[in-house]
mmCIF file of C-alpha atoms in Angstrom:
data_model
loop_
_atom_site.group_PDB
_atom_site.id
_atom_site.type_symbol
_atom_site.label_atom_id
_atom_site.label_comp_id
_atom_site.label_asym_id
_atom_site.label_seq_id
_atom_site.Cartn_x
_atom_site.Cartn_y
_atom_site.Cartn_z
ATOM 1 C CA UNK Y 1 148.683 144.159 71.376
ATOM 2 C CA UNK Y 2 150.996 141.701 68.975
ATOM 3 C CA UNK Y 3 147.980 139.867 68.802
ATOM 4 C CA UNK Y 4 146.014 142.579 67.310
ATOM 5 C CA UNK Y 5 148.698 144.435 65.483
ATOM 6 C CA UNK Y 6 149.235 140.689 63.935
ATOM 7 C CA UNK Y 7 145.291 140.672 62.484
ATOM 8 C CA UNK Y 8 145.409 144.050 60.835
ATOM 9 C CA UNK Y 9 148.835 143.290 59.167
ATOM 10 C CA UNK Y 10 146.749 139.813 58.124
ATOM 11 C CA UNK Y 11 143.675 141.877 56.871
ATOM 12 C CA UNK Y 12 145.313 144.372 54.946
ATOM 13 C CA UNK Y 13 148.181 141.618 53.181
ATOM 14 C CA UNK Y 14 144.649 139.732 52.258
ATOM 15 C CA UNK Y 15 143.068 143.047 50.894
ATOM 16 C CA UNK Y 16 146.161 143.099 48.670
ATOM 17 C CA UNK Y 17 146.106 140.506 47.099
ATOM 18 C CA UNK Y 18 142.605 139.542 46.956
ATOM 19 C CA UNK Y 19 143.320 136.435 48.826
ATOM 20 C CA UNK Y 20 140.103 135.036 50.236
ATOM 21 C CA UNK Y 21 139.805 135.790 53.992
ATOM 22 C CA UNK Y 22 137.057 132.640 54.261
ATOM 23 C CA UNK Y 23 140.203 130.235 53.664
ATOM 24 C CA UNK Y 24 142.143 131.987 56.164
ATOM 25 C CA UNK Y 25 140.286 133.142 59.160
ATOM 26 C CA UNK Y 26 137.038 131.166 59.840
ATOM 27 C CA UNK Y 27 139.022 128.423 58.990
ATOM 28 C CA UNK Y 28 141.599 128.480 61.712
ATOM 29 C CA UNK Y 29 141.648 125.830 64.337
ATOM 30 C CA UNK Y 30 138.719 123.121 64.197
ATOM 31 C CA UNK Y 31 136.707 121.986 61.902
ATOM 32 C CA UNK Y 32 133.254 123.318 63.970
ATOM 33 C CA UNK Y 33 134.708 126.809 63.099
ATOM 34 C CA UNK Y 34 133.561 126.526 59.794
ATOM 35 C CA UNK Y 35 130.548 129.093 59.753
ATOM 36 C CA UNK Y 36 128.322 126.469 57.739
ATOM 37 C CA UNK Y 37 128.914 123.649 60.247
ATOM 38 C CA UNK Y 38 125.921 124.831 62.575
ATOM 39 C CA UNK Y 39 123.775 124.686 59.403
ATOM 40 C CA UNK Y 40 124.935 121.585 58.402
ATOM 41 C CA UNK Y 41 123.992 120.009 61.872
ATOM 42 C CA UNK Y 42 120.434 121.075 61.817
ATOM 43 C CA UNK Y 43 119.875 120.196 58.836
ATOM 44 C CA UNK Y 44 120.754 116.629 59.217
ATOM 45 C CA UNK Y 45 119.174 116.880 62.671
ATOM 46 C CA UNK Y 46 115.939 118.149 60.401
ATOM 47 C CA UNK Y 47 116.235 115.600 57.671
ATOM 48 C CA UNK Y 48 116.784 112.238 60.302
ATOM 49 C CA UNK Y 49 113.648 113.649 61.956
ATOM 50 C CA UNK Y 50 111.171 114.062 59.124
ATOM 51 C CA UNK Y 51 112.384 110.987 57.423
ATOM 52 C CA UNK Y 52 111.834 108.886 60.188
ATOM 53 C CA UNK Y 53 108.419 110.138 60.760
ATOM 54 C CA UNK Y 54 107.282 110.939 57.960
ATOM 55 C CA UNK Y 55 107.894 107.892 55.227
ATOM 56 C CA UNK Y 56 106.750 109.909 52.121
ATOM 57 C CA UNK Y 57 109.861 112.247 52.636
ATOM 58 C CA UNK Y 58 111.929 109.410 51.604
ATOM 59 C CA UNK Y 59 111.190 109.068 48.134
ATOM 60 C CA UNK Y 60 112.775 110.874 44.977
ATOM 61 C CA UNK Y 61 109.430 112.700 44.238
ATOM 62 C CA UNK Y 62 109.533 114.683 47.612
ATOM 63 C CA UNK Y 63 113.119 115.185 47.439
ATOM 64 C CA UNK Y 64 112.481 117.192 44.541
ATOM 65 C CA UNK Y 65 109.836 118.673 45.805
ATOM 66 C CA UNK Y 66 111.756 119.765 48.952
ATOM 67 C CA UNK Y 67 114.423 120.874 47.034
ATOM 68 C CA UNK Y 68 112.223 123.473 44.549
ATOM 69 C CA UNK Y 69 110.859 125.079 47.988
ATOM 70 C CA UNK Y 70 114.601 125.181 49.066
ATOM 71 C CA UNK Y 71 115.747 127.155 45.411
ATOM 72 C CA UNK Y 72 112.865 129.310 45.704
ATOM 73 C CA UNK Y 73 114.445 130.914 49.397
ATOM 74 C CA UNK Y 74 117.968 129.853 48.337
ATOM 75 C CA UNK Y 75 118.501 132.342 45.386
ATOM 76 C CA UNK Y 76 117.174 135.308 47.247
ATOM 77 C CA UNK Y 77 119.118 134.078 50.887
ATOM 78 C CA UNK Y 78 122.392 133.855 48.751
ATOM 79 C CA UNK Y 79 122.479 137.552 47.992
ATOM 80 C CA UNK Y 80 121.066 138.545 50.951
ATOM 81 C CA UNK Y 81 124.160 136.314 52.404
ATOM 82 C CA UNK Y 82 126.567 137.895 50.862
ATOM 83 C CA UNK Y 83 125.323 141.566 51.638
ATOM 84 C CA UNK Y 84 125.139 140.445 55.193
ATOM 85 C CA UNK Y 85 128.906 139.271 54.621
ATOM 86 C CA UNK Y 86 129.600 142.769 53.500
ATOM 87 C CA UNK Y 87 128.152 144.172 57.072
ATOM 88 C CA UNK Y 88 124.584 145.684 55.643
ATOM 89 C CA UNK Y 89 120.914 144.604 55.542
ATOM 90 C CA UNK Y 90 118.379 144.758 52.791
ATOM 91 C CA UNK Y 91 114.637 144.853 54.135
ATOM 92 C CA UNK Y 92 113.450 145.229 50.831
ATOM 93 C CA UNK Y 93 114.207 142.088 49.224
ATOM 94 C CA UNK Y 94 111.173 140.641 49.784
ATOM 95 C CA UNK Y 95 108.441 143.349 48.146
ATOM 96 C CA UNK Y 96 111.439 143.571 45.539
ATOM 97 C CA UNK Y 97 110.780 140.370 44.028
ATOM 98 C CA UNK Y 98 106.737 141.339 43.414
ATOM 99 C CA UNK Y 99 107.753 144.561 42.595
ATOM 100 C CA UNK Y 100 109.948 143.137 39.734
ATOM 101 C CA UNK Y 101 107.178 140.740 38.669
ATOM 102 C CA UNK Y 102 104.544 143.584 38.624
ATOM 103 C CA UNK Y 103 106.533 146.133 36.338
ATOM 104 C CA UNK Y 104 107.500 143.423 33.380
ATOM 105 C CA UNK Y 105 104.162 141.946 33.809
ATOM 106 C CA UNK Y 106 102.551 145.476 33.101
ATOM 107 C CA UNK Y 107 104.779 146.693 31.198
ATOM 108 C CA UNK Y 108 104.052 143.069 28.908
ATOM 109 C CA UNK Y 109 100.635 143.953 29.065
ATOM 110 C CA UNK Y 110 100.232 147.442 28.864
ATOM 111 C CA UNK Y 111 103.099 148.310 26.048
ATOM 112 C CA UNK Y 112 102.351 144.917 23.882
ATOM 113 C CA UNK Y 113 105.970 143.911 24.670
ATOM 114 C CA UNK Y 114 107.803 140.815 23.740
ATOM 115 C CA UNK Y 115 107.833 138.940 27.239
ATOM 116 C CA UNK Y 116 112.141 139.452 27.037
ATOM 117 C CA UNK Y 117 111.545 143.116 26.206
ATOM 118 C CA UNK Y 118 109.416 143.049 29.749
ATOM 119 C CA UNK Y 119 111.497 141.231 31.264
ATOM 120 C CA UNK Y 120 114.727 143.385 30.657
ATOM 121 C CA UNK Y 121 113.441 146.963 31.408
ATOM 122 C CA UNK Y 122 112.362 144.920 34.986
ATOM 123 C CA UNK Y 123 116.230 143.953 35.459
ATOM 124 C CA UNK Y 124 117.086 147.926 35.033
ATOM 125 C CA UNK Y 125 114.554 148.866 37.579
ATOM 126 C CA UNK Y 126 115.520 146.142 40.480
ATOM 127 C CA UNK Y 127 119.080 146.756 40.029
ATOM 128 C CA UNK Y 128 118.575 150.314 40.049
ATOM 129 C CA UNK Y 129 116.212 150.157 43.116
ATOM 130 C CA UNK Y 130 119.412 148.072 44.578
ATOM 131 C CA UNK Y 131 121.593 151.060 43.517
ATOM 132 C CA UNK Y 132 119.914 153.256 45.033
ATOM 133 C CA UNK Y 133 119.789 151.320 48.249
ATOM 134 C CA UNK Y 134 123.604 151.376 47.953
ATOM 135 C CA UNK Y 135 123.874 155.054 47.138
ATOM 136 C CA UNK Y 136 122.151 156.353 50.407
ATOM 137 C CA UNK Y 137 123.859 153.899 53.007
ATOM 138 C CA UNK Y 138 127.471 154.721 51.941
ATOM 139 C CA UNK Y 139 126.340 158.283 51.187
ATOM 140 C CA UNK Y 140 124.520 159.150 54.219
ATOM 141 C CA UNK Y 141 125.956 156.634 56.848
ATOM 142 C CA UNK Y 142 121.922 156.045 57.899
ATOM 143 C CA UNK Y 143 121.979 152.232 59.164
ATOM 144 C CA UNK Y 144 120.928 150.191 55.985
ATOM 145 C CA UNK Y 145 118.263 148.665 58.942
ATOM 146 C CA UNK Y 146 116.677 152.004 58.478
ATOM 147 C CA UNK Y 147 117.186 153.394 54.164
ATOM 148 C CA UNK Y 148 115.912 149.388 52.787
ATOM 149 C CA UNK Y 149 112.953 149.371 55.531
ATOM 150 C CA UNK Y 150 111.784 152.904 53.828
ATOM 151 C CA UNK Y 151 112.826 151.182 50.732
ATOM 152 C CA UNK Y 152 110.816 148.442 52.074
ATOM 153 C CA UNK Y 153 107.203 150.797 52.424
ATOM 154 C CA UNK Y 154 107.864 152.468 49.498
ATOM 155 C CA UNK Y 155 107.888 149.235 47.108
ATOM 156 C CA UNK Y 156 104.672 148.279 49.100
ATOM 157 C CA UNK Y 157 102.842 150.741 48.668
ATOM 158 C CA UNK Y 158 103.615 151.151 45.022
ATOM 159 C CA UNK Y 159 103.169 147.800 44.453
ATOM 160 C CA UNK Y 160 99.492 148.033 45.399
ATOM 161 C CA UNK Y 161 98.597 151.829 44.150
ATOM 162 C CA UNK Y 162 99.908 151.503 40.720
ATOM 163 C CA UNK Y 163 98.623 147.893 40.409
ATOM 164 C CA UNK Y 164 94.865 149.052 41.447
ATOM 165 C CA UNK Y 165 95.299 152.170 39.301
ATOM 166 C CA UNK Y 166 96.464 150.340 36.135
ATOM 167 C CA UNK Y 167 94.324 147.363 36.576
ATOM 168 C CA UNK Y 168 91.633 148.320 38.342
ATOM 169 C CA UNK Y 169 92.348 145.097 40.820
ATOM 170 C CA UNK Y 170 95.472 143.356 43.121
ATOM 171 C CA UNK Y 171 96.563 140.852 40.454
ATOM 172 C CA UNK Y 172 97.925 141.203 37.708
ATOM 173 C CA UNK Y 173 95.702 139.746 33.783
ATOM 174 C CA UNK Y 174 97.762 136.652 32.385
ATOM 175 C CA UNK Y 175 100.497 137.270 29.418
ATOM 176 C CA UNK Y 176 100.558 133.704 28.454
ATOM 177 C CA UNK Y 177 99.439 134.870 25.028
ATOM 178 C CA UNK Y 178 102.389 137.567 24.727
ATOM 179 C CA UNK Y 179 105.348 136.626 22.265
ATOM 180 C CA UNK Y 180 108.738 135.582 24.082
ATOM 181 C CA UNK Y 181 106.480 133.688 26.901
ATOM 182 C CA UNK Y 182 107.769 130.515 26.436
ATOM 183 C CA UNK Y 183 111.177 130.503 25.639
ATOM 184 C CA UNK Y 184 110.946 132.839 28.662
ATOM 185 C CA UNK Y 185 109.399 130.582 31.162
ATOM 186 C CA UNK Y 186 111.859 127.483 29.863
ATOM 187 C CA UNK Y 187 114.539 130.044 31.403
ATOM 188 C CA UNK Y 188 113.396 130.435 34.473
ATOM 189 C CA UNK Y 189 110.194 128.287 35.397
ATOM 190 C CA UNK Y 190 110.329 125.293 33.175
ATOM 191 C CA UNK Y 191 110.843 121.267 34.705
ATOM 192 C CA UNK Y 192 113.503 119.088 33.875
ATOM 193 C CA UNK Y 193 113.332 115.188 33.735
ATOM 194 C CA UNK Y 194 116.294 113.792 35.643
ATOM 195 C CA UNK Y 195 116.275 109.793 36.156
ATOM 196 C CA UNK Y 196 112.763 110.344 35.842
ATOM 197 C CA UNK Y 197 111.842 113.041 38.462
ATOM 198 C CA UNK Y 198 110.479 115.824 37.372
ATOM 199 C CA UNK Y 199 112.910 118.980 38.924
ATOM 200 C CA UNK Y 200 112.571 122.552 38.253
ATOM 201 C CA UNK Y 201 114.722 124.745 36.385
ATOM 202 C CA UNK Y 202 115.220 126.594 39.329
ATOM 203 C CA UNK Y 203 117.714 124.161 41.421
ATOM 204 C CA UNK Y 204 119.628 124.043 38.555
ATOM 205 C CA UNK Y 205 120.073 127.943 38.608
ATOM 206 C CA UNK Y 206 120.504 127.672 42.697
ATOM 207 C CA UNK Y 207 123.519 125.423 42.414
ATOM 208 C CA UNK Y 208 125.174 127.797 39.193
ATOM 209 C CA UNK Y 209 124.466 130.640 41.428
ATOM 210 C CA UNK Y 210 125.764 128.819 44.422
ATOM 211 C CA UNK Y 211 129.145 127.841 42.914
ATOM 212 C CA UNK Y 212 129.477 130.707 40.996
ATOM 213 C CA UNK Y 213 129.369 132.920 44.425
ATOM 214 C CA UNK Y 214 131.943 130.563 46.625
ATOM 215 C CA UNK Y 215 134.361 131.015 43.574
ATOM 216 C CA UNK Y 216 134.400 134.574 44.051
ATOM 217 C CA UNK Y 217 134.262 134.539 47.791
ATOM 218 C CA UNK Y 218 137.435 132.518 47.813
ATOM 219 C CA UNK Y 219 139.567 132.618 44.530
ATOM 220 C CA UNK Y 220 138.985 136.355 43.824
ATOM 221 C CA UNK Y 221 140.234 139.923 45.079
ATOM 222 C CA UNK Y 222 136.106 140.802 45.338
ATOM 223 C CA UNK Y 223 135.533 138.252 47.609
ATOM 224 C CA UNK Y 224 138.609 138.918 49.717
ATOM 225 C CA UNK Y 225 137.335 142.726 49.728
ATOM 226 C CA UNK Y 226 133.424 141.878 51.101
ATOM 227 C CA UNK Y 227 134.757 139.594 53.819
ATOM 228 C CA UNK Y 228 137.466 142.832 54.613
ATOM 229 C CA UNK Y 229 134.477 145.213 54.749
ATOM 230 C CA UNK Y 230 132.125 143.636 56.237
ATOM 231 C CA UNK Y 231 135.059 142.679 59.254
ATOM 232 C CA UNK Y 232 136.303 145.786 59.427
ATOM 233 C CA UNK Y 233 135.116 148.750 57.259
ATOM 234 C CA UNK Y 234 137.443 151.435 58.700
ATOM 235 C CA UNK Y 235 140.500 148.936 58.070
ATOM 236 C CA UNK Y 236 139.372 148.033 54.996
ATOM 237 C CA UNK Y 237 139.242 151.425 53.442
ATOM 238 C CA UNK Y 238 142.819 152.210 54.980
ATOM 239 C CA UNK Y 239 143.696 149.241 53.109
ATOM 240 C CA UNK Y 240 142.705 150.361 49.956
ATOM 241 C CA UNK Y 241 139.536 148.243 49.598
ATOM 242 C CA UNK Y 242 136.565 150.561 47.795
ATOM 243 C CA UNK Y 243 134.255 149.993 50.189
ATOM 244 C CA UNK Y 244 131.278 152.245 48.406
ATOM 245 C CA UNK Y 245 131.791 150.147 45.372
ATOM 246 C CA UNK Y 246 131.545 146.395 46.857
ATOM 247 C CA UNK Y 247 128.449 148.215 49.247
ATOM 248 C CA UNK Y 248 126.897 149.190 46.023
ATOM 249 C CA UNK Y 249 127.714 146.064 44.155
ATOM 250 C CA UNK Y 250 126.641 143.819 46.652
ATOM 251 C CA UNK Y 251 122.841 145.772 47.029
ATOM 252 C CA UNK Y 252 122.857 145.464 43.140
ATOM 253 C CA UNK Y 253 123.165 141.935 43.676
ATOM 254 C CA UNK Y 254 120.225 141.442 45.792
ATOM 255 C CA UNK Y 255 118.151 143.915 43.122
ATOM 256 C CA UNK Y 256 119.397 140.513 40.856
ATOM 257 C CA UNK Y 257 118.221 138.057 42.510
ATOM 258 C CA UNK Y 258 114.991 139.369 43.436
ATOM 259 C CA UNK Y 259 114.229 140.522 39.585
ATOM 260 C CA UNK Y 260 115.203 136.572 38.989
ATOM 261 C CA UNK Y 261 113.399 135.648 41.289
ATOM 262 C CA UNK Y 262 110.301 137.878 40.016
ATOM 263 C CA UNK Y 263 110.688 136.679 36.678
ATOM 264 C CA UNK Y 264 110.342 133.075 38.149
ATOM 265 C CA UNK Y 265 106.933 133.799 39.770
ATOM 266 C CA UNK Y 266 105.512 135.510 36.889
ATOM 267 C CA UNK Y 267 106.709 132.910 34.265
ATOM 268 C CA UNK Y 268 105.299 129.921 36.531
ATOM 269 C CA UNK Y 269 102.279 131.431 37.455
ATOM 270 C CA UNK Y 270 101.368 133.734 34.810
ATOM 271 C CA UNK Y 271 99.755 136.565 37.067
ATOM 272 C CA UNK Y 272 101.113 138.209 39.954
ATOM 273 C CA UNK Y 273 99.175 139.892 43.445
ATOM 274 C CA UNK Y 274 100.792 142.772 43.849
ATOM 275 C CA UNK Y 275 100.969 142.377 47.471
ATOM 276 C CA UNK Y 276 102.749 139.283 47.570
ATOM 277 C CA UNK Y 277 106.276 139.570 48.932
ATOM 278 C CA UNK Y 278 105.614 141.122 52.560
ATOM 279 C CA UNK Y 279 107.449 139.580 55.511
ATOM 280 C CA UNK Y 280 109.827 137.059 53.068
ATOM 281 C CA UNK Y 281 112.646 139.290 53.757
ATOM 282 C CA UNK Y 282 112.913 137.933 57.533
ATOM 283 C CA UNK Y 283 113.050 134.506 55.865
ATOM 284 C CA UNK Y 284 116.310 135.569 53.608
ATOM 285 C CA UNK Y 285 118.003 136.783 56.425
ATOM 286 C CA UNK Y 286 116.965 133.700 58.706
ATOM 287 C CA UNK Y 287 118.300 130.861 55.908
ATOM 288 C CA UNK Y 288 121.537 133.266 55.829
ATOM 289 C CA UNK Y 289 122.072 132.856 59.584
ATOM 290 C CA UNK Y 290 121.057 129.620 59.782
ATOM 291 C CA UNK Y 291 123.687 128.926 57.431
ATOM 292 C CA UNK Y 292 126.146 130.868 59.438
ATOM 293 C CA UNK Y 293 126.199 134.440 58.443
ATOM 294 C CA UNK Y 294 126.939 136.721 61.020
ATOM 295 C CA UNK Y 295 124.813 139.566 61.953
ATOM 296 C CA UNK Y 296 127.863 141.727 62.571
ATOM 297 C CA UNK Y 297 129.683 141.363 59.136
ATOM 298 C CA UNK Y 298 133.008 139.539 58.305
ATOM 299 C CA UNK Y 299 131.586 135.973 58.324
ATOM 300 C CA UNK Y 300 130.011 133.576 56.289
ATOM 301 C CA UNK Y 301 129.508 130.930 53.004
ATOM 302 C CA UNK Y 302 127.531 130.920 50.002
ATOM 303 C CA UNK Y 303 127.296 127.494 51.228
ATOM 304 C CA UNK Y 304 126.129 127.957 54.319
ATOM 305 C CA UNK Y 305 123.408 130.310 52.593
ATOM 306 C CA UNK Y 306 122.413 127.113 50.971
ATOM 307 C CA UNK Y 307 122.453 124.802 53.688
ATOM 308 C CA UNK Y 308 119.984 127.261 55.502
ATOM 309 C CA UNK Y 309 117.989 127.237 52.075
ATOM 310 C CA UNK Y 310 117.648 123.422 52.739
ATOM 311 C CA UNK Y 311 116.325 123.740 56.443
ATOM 312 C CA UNK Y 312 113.845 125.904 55.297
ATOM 313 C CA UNK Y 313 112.529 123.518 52.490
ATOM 314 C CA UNK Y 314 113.224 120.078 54.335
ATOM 315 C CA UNK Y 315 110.787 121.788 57.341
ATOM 316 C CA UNK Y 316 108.299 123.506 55.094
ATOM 317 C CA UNK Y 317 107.631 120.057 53.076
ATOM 318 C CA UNK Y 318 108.429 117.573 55.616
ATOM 319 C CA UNK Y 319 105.911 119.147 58.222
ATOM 320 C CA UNK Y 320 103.237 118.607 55.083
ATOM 321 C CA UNK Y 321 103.792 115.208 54.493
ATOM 322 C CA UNK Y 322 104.084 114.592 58.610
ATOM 323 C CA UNK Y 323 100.590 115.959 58.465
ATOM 324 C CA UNK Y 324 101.567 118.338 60.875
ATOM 325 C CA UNK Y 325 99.743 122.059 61.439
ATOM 326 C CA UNK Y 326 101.614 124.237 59.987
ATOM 327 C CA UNK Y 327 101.793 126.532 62.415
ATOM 328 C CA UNK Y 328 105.085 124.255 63.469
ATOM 329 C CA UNK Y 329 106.617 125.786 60.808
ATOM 330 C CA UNK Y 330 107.848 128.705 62.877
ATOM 331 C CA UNK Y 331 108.628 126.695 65.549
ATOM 332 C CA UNK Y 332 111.217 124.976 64.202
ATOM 333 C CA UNK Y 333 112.570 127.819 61.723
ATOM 334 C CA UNK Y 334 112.820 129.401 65.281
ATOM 335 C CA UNK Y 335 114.371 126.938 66.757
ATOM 336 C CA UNK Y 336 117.307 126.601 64.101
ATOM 337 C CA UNK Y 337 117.801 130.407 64.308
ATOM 338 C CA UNK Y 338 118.530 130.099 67.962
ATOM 339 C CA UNK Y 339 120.798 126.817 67.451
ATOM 340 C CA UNK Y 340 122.919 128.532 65.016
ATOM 341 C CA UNK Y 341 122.851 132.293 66.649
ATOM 342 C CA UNK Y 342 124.271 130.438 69.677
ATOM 343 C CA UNK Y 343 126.741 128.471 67.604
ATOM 344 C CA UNK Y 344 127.742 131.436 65.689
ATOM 345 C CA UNK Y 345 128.321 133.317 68.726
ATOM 346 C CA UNK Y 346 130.062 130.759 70.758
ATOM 347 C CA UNK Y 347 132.454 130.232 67.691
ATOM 348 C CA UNK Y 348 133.180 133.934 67.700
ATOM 349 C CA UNK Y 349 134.346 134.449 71.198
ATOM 350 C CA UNK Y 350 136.149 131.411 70.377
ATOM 351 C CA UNK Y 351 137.770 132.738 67.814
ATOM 352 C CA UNK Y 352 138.874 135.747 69.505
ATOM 353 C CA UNK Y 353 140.126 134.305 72.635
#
């Protein structure tokens, strides 16, 4: 009972004063605590494997490679990440990022817009379709499992209709030609010489993004307050925390990254099949785990998001230049989720004992 009585006088005095619970709490004891430490073992356990049988993995040029592929899932992971920090789900994620793509695309096309004009009226709708999200779990108390899957068929089967209706096919015409086009793809799909490898603008923008979320995670009051919901929402709100808010916020940051995201596809690729998108949600969630996000809330590292980020892109690429079938590709992203849902879970009890 002093034991427990001791943790909720620890939660709330962290709620307070926006102290960051990740310094406090995963932290304690060992150093295999850490929730990005089972990430961080498969993914040198990954790396030593594919180097060693796979020679071309060694060199700069792959490295860069493997570490686009990782960016790509990395972005969209770390938001999912952090809403699976805050105790919810978004099944949606995935279509979002098409869906995104689609409206500035046709909006670009349709309307004559500058490609920024496109572009911007897409950000409104993804962080409003991540509002919304928000609004009916906190409003309704429906498992977000069940509102973002709806959310999920919905975007689908938009995605498709109003792309066959507008354009008479699944893909999207180019807007190459459109004003704002370039400037717009040097933002978000342009390659950057570094020691002379060619990387894309899109590690860059991981690594901001990456930083920029374990500064708020552990220097700031919102941090302190998604770690405090996403332990313990009833405590949380006794405590003061505004648990509808961070919900909210936190879906409005996965509407973000997927519009980003979008706005990466259509600027590197010009054109856009609307029903692109379908089934990468499972791999968002996965790279979280993998980089030690629990399932249950309360736990986690933007770190460890992009750790798991790196799994994913070291196996995807190094399986290519093995000259493996690809079909191993789900064996070992299978494989990792089980190492770290065991690690996570045998850290847990752990920690509660």
């Amino acid at each position: 009972m002093n034991k427990m009585m001791n943790k909720m006088t620890g939660a709330s005095a962290d709620a307070s004063t926006g102290r960051g619970v990740e310094r406090t709490v995963p932290g304690r004891g060992a150093l295999s605590r850490r929730p990005e430490m089972a990430g961080l073992v498969g993914l040198v356990l990954v790396v030593a494997l594919f180097t060693a049988l796979a020679p071309a993995m060694r060199s700069l040029d792959a490295m860069s490679t493997v570490l686009y592929a990782s960016s790509t899932m990395g972005i969209m992971a770390l938001a999912v990440g952090l809403l699976m920090i805050g105790g919810e789900f978004d099944l949606s994620s995935g279509v979002a990022v098409t869906s995104t793509a689609l409206a500035a695309t046709m909006l670009n096309y349709n309307l004559w817009l500058n490609s920024w004009a496109g572009a911007g009226l897409s950000l409104l709708l993804a962080l409003g379709i991540g509002a919304w999200n928000g609004f009916l779990v906190t409003r309704t108390g429906i498992p977000s499992f069940l509102i973002t899957l709806a959310t999920f068929l919905m975007l689908q089967g938009l995605n498709l209709a109003l792309t066959k209706s507008v354009t008479g096919q699944v893909a999207t015409p180019t807007i190459s030609d459109m004003e704002g086009f370039p400037s717009a793809r040097a933002v978000f799909a342009s390659t950057i010489e570094v020691g002379g490898v060619s990387v894309r603008v899109t590690v860059l923008w991981w690594l901001l993004f990456v930083a920029l979320a374990t500064v708020v995670l552990l220097r700031t009051r919102w941090g302190n307050w998604i770690f405090a919901v996403g332990g313990d929402e009833s405590a949380a709100r006794a405590s003061g925390v505004p648990v509808r808010r961070v919900k909210i916020g936190l879906f409005m940051l996965v509407g973000f990254a997927a519009w980003f995201m979008g706005m990466h596809n259509l600027f590197a690729f010009d054109s856009v099949q609307a029903g692109q998108g379908v089934g990468n949600e499972f791999l968002y969630i996965i790279a979280a785990v993998i980089g030690g996000c629990a399932l249950t809330g309360g736990r986690g590292s933007a770190v460890g998001t992009a750790l798991g980020a790196l799994i994913f892109g070291v196996i995807n690429q190094g399986i290519v230049y093995a000259g493996w079938n690809p079909d191993w590709f789900k064996f070992f992203l299978g494989a990792m989720l089980l190492l770290a849902v065991i690690s996570n879970t045998a850290v847990t009890k752990g920690a509660t004992r």
